[in-house]
PDB file of C-alpha atoms in Angstrom:
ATOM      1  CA  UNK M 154     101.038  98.761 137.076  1.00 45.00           C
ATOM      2  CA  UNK M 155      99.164  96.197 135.139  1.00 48.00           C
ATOM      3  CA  UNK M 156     102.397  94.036 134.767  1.00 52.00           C
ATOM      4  CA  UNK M 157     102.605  93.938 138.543  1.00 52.00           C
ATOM      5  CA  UNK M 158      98.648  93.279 138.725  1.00 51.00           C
ATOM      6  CA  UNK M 159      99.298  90.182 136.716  1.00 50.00           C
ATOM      7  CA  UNK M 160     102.632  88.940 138.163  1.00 55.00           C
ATOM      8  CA  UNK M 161     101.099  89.134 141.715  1.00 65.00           C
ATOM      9  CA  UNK M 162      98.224  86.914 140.759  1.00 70.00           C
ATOM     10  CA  UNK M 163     100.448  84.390 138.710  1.00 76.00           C
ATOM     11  CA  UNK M 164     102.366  84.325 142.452  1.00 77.00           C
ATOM     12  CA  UNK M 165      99.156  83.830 144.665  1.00 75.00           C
ATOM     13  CA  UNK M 166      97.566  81.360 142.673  1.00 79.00           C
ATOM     14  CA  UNK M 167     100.538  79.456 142.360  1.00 81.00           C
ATOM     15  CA  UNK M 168     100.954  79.735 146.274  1.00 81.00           C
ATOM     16  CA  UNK M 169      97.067  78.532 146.671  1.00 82.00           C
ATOM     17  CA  UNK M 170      97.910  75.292 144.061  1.00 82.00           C
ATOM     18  CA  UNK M 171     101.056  74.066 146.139  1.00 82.00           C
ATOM     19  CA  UNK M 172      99.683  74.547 149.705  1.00 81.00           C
ATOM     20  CA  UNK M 173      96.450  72.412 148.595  1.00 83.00           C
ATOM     21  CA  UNK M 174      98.557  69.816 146.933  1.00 84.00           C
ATOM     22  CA  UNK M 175     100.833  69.767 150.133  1.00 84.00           C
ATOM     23  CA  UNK M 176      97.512  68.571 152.014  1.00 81.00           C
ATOM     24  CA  UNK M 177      96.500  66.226 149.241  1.00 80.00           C
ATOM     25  CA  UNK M 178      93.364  67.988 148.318  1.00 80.00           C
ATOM     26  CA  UNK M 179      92.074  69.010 144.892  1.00 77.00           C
ATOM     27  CA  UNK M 180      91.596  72.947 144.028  1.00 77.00           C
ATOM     28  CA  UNK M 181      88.418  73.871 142.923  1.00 73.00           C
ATOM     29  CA  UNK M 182      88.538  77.543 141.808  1.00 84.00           C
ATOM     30  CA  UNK M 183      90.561  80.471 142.061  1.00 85.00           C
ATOM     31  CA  UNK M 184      88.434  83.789 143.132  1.00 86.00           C
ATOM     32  CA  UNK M 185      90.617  86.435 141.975  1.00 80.00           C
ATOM     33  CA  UNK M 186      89.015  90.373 141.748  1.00 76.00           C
ATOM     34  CA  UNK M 187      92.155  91.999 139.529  1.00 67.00           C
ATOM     35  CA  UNK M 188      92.908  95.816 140.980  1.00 56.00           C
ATOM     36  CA  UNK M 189      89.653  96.172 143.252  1.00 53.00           C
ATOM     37  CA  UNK M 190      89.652  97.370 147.076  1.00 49.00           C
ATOM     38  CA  UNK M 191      88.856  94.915 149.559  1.00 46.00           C
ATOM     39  CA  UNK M 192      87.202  98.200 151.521  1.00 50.00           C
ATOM     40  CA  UNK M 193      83.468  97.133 150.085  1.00 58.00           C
ATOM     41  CA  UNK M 194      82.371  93.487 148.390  1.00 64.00           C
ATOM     42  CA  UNK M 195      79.683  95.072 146.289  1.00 68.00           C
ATOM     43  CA  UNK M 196      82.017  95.814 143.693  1.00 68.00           C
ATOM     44  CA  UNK M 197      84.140  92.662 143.694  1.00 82.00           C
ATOM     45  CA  UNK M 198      83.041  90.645 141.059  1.00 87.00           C
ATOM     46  CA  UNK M 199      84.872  87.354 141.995  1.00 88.00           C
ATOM     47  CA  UNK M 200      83.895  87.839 145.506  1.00 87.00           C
ATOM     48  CA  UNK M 201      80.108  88.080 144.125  1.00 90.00           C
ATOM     49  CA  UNK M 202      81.126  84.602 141.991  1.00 91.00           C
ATOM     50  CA  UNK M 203      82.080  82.992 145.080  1.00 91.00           C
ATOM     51  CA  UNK M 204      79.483  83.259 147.405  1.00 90.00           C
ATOM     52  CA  UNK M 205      77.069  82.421 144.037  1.00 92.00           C
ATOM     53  CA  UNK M 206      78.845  79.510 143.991  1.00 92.00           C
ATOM     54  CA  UNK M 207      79.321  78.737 147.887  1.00 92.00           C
ATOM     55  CA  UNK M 208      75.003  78.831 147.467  1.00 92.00           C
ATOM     56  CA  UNK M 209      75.517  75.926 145.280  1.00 92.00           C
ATOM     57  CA  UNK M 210      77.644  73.803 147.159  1.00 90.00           C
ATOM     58  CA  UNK M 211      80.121  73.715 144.374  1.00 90.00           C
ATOM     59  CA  UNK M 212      83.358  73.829 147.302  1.00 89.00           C
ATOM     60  CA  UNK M 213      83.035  72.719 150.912  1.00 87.00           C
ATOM     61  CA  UNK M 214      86.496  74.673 152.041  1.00 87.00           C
ATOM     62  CA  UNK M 215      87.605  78.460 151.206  1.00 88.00           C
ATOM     63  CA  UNK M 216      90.929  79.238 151.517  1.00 86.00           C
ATOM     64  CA  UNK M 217      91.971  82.761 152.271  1.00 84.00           C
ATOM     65  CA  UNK M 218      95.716  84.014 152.385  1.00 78.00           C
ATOM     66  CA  UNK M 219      95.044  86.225 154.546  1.00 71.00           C
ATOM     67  CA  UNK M 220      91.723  88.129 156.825  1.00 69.00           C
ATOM     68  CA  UNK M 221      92.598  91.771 154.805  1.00 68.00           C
ATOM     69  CA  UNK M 222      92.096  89.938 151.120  1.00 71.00           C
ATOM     70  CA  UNK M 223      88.477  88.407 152.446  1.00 76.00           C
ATOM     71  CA  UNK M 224      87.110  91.878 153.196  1.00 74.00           C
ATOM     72  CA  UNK M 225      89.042  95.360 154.973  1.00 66.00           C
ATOM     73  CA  UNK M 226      85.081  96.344 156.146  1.00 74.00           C
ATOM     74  CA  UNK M 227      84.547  94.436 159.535  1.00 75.00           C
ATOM     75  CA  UNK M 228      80.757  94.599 158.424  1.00 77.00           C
ATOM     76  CA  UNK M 229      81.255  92.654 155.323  1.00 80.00           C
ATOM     77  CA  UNK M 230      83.473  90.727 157.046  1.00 80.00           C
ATOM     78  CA  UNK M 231      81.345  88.983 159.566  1.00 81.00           C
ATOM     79  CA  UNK M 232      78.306  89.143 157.045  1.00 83.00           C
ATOM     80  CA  UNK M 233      80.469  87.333 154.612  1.00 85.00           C
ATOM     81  CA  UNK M 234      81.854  84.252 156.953  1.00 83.00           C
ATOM     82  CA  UNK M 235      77.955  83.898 158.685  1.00 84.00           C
ATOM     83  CA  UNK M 236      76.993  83.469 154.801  1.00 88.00           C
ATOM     84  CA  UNK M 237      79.013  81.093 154.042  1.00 88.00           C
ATOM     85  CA  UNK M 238      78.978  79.149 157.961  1.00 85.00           C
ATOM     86  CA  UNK M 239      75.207  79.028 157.426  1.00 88.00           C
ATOM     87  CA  UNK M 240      75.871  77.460 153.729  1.00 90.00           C
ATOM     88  CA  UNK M 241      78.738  74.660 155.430  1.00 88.00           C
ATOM     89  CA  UNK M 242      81.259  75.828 154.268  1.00 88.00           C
ATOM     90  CA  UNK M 243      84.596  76.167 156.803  1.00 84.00           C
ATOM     91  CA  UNK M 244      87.114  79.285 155.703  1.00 83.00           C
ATOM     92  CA  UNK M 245      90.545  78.905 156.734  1.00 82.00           C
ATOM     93  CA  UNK M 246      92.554  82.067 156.969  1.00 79.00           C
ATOM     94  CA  UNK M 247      96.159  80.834 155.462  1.00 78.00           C
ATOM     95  CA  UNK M 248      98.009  83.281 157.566  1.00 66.00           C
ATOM     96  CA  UNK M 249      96.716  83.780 160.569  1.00 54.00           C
ATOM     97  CA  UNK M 250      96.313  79.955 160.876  1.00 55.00           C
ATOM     98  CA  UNK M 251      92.357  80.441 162.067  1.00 49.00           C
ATOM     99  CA  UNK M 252      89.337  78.768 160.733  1.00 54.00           C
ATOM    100  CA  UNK M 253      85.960  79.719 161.253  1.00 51.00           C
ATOM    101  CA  UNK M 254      83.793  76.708 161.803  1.00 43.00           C
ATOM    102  CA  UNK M 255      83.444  75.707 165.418  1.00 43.00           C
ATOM    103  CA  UNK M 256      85.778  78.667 166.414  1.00 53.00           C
ATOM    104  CA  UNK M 257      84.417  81.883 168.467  1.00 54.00           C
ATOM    105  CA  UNK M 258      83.638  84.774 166.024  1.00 61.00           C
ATOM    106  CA  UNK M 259      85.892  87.245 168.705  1.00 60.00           C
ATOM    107  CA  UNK M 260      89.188  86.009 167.566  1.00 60.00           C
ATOM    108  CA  UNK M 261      88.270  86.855 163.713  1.00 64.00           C
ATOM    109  CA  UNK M 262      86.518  89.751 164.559  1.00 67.00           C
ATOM    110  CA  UNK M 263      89.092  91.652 166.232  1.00 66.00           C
ATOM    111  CA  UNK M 264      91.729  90.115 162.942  1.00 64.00           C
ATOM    112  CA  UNK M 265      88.768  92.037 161.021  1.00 66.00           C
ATOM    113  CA  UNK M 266      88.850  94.946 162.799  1.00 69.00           C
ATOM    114  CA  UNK M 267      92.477  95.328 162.115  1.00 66.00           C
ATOM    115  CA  UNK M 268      92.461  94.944 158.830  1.00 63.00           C
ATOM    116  CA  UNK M 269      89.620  97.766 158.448  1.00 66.00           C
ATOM    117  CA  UNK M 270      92.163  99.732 160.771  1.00 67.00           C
ATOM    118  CA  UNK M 271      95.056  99.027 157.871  1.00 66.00           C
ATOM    119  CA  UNK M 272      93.046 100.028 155.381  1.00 61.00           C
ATOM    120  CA  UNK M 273      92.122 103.351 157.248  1.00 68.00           C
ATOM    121  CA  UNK M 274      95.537 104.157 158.243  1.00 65.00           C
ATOM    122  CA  UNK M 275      96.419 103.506 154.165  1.00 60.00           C
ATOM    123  CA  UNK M 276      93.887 105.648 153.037  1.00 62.00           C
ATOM    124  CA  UNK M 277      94.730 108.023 154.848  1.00 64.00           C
ATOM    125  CA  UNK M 278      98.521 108.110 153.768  1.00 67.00           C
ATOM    126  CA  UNK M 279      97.436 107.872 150.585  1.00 61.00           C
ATOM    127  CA  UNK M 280      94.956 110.956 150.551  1.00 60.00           C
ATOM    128  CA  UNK M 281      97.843 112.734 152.376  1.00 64.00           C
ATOM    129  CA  UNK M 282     100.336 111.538 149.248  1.00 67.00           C
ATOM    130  CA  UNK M 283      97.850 112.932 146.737  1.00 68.00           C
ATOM    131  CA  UNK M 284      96.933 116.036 148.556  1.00 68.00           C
ATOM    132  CA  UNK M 285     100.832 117.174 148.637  1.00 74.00           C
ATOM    133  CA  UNK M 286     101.488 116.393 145.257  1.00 69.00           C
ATOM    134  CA  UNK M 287      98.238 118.141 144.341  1.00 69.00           C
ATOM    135  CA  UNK M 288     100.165 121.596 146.063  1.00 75.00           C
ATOM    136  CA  UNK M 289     103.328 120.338 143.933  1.00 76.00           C
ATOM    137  CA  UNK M 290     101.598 120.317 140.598  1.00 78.00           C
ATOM    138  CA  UNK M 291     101.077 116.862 140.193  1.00 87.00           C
ATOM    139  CA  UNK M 292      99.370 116.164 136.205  1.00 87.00           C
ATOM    140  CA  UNK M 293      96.841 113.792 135.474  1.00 88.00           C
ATOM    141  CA  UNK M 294      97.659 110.492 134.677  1.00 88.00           C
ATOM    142  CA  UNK M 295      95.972 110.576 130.915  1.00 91.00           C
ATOM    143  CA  UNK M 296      94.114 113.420 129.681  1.00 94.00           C
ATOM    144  CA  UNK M 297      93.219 113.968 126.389  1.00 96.00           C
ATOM    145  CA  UNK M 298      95.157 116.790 124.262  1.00 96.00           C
ATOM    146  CA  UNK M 299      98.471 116.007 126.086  1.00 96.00           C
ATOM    147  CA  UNK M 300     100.898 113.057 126.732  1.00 95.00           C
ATOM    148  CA  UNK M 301     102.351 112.377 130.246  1.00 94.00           C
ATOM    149  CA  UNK M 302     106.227 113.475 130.758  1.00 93.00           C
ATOM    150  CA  UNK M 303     106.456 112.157 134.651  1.00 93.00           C
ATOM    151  CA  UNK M 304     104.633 113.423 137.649  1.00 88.00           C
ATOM    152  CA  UNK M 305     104.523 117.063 137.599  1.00 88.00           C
ATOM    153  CA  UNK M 306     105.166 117.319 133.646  1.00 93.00           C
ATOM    154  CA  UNK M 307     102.709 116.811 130.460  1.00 93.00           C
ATOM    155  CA  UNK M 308     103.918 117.999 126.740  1.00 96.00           C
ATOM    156  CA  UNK M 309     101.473 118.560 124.019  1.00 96.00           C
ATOM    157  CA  UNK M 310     100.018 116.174 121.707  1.00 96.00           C
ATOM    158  CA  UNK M 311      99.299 118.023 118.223  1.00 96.00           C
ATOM    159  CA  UNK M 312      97.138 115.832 116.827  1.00 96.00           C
ATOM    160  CA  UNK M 313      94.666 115.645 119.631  1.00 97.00           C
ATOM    161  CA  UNK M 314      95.205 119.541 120.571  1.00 97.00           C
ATOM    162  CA  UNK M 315      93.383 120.351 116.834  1.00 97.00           C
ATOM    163  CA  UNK M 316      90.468 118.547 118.133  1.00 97.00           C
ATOM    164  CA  UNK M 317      90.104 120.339 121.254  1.00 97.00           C
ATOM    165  CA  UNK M 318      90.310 123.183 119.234  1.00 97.00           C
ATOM    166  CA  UNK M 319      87.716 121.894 117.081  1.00 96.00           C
ATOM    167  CA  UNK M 320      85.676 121.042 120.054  1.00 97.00           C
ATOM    168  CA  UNK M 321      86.265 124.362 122.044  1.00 97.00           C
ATOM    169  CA  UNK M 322      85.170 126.165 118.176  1.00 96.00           C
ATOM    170  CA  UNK M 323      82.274 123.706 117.410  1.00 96.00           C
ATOM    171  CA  UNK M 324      80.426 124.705 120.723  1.00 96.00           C
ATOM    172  CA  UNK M 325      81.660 128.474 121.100  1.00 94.00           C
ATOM    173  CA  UNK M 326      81.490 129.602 118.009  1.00 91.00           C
ATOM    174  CA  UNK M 327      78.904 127.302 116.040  1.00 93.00           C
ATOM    175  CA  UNK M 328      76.805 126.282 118.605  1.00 91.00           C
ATOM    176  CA  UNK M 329      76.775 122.674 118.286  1.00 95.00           C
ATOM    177  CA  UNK M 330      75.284 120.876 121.351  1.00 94.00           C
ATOM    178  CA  UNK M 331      77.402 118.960 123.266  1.00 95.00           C
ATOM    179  CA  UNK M 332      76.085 115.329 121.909  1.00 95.00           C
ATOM    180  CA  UNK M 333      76.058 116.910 118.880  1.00 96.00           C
ATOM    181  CA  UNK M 334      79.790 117.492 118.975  1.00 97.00           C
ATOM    182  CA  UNK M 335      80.625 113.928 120.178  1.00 96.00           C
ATOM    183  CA  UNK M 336      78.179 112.461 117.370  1.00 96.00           C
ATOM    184  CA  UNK M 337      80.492 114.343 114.961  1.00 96.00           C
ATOM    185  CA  UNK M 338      83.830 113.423 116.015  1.00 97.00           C
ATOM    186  CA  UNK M 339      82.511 109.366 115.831  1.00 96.00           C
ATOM    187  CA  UNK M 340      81.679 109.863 112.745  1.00 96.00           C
ATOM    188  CA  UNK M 341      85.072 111.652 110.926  1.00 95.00           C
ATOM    189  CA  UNK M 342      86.344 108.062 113.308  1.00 95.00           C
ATOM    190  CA  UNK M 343      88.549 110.128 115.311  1.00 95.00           C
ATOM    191  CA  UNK M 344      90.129 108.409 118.062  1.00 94.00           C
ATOM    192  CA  UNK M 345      89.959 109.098 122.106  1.00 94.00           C
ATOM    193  CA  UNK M 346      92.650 108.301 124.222  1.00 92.00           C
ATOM    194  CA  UNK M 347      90.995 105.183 125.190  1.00 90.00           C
ATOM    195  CA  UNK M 348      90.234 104.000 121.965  1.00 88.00           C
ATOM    196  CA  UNK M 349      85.933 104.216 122.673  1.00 91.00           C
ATOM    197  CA  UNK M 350      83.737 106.358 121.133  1.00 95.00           C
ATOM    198  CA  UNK M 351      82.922 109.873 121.947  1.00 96.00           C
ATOM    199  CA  UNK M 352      80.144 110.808 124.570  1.00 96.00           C
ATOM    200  CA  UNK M 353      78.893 113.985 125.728  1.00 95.00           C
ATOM    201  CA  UNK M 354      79.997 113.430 129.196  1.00 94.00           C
ATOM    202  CA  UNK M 355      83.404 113.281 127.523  1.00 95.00           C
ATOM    203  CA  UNK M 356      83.056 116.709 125.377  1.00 96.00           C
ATOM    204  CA  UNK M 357      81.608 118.578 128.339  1.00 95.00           C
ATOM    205  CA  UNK M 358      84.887 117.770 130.228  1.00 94.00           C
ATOM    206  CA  UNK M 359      87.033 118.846 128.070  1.00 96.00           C
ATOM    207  CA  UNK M 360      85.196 121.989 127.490  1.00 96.00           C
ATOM    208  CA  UNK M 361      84.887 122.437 131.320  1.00 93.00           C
ATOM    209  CA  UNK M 362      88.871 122.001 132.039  1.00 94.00           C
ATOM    210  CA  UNK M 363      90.803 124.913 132.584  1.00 94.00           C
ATOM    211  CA  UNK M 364      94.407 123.273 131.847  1.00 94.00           C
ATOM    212  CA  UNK M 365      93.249 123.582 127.807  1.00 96.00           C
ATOM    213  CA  UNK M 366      93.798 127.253 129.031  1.00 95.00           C
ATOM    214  CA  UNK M 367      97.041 126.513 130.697  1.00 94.00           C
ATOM    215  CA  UNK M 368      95.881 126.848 134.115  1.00 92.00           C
ATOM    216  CA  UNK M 369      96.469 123.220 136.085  1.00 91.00           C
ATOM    217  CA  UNK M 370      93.647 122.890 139.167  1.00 87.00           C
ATOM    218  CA  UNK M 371      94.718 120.373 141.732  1.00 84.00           C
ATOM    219  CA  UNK M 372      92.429 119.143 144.702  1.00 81.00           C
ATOM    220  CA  UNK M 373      89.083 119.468 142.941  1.00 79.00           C
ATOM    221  CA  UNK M 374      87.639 116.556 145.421  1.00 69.00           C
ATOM    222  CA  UNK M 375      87.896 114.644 148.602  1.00 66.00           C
ATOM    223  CA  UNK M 376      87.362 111.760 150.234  1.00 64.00           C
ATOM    224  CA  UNK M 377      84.767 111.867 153.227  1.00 62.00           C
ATOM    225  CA  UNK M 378      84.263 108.456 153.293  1.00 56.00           C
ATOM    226  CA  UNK M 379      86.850 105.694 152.272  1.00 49.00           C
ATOM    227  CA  UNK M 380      85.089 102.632 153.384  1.00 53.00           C
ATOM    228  CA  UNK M 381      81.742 103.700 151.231  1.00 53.00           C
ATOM    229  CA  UNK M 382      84.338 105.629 148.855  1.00 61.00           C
ATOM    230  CA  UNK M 383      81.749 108.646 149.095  1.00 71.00           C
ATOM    231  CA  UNK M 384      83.471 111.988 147.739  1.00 72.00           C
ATOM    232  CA  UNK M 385      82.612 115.058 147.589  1.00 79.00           C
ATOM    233  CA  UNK M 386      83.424 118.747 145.915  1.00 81.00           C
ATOM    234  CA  UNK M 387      86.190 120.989 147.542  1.00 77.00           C
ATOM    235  CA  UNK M 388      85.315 124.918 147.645  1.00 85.00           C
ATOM    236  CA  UNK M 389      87.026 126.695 144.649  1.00 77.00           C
ATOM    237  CA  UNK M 390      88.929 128.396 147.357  1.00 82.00           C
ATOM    238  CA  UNK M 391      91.041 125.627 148.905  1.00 77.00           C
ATOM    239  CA  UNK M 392      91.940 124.465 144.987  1.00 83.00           C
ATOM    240  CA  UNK M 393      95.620 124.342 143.977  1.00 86.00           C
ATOM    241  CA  UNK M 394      96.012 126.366 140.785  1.00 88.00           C
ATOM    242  CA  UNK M 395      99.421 126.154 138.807  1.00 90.00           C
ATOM    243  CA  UNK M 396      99.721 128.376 135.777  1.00 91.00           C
ATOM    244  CA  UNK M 397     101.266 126.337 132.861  1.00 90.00           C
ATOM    245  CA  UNK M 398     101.281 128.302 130.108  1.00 92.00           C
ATOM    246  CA  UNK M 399     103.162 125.715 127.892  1.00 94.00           C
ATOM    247  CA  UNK M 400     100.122 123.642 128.053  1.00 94.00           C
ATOM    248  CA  UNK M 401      97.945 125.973 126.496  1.00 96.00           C
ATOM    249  CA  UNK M 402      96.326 124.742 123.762  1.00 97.00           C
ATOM    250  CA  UNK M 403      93.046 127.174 123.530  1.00 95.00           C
ATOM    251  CA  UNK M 404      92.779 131.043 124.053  1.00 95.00           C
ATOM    252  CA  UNK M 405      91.226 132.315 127.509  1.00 94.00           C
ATOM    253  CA  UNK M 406      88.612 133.819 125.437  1.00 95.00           C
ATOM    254  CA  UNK M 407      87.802 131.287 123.417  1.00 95.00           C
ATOM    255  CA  UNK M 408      87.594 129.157 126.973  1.00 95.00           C
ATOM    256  CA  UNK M 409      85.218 131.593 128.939  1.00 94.00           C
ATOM    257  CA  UNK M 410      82.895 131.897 125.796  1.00 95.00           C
ATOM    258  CA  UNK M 411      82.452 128.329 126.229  1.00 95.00           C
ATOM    259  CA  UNK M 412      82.368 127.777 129.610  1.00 94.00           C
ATOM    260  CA  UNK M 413      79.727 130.950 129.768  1.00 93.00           C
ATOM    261  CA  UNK M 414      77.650 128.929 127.527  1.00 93.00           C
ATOM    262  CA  UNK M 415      77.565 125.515 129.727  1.00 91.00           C
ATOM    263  CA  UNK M 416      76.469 127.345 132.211  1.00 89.00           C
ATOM    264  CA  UNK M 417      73.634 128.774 130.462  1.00 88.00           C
ATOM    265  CA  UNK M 418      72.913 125.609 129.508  1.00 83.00           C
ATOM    266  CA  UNK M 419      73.486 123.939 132.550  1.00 77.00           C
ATOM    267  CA  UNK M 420      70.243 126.747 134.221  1.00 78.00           C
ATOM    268  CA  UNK M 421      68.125 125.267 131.335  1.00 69.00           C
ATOM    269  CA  UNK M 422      68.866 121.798 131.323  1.00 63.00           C
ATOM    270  CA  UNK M 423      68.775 121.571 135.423  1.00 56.00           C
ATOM    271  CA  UNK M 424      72.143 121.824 136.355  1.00 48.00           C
ATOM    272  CA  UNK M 425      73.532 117.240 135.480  1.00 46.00           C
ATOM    273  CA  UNK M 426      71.338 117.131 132.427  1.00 42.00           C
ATOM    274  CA  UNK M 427      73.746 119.832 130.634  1.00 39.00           C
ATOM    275  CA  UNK M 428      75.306 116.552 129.682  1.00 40.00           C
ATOM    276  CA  UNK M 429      72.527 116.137 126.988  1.00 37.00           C
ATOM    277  CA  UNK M 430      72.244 119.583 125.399  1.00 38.00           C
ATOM    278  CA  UNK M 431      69.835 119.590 122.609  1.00 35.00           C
ATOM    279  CA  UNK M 432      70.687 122.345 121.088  1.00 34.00           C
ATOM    280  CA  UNK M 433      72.834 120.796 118.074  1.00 35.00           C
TER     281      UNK M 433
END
């Protein structure tokens, strides 16, 4: 959890601050990036600050706890420390007591090529955790109209089941576009889960999920790719169903009107831009 998160970086910047004091230097900066993979450094922030920074010669030493927390992709890896060799500055890996300038690139490379390996092998488990509790009837973590019991159990929320009524009524029977909808709920102020405003996107999922029906559908997607995180759409026919009919909060009818109707918009639109129905 976030607590965790938190804790964790409390520990390894506290671990960074004592081992440079032990050598008598002065820390510069921290580069922390809070929850994020180490599989790709396109989306890591900090990492992003860092080399920024390396380009300005604002540190002359990075010091990295370990090769996995520099980078899990052996490309980004190597393209990382020959960025920052060519720029003077010498990385020390903590842990596995190697630094890069003036050492061969085979040593680091194969620690590199491990770490990717790690991060495979994770993956992996962790697809494989997801997938079975998928088949089990594992609930989302927070979606809107329910609250979360534990793992496999969700219990209705009242207040926000009358507005997926309202939604599910609002496009079926009304015909309110989709933005339309969303523009309407912002402005009686009521609340998401999250606390933002409404969006279409947001509307059009709710309207598109079959668990408002009491019908639970596990393994929608997959993961083809883990180190470019590419996913892609699983065939209706390997999907895990579970039929939940305490979770039903609108009738089937009501449901296939509406769904009939986004897909009739969705021909219209072009299929993505459904999002944006004009028709309110």
């Amino acid at each position: 959890g976030s607590d965790e998160q938190l804790n964790s970086l409390i520990n390894q910047k506290k671990f960074f601050e004592d081992y440079v004091r032990s050598k008598g230097e002065k820390t510069v900066k921290i580069y922390a990036d809070r929850g994020t993979s180490g599989k790709s450094t396109k989306s890591r922030e900090q990492f992003q600050k860092m080399l920024s920074d390396s380009e300005k010669g604002e540190f002359d030493v990075l010091l990295v706890k370990d090769i996995s927390r520099f980078a899990r992709n052996t490309v980004d890896f190597l393209n990382g420390i020959r960025l920052l060799k060519r720029r003077n500055v010498d990385v020390l890996f903590i842990g596995a007591n190697q630094k890069v300038i003036g050492e061969s690139e085979f040593v680091l490379t194969v620690f590199a090529a491990l770490a990717q390996e790690e991060s495979c092998s994770l993956s992996k488990r962790i697809i494989f955790g997801k997938k079975q509790g998928a088949r089990s009837g594992r609930v989302p973590n927070c979606i809107y109209g329910y609250d979360k019991v534990n793992t496999y159990e969700l219990k209705i929320n009242p207040r926000e089941a009358e507005t997926v009524k309202m939604i599910f009524g609002m496009y079926a029977d009304k015909n309110y576009g989709i933005r339309r909808i969303s523009s309407e709920l912002n402005r009686l102020h009521v609340p998401t889960k999250t606390g933002r405003n409404w969006s279409a996107k947001t509307v059009r999922r709710i309207l598109a999920n079959s668990i408002y029906t009491g019908v639970l559908v596990n393994n929608k997607s997959e993961t083809v790719d883990f180190l470019a995180e590419l996913r892609r759409d699983v065939p209706l026919s390997d999907r895990f169903y579970h039929r939940r009919s305490e979770l039903c909060i609108v009738e089937r009818d009501l449901f296939e009107r509406a769904n009939e109707r986004l897909a009739v918009m969705s021909m219209h639109c072009g299929g993505k831009k459904a999002d944006t129905d004009r028709s309110g």
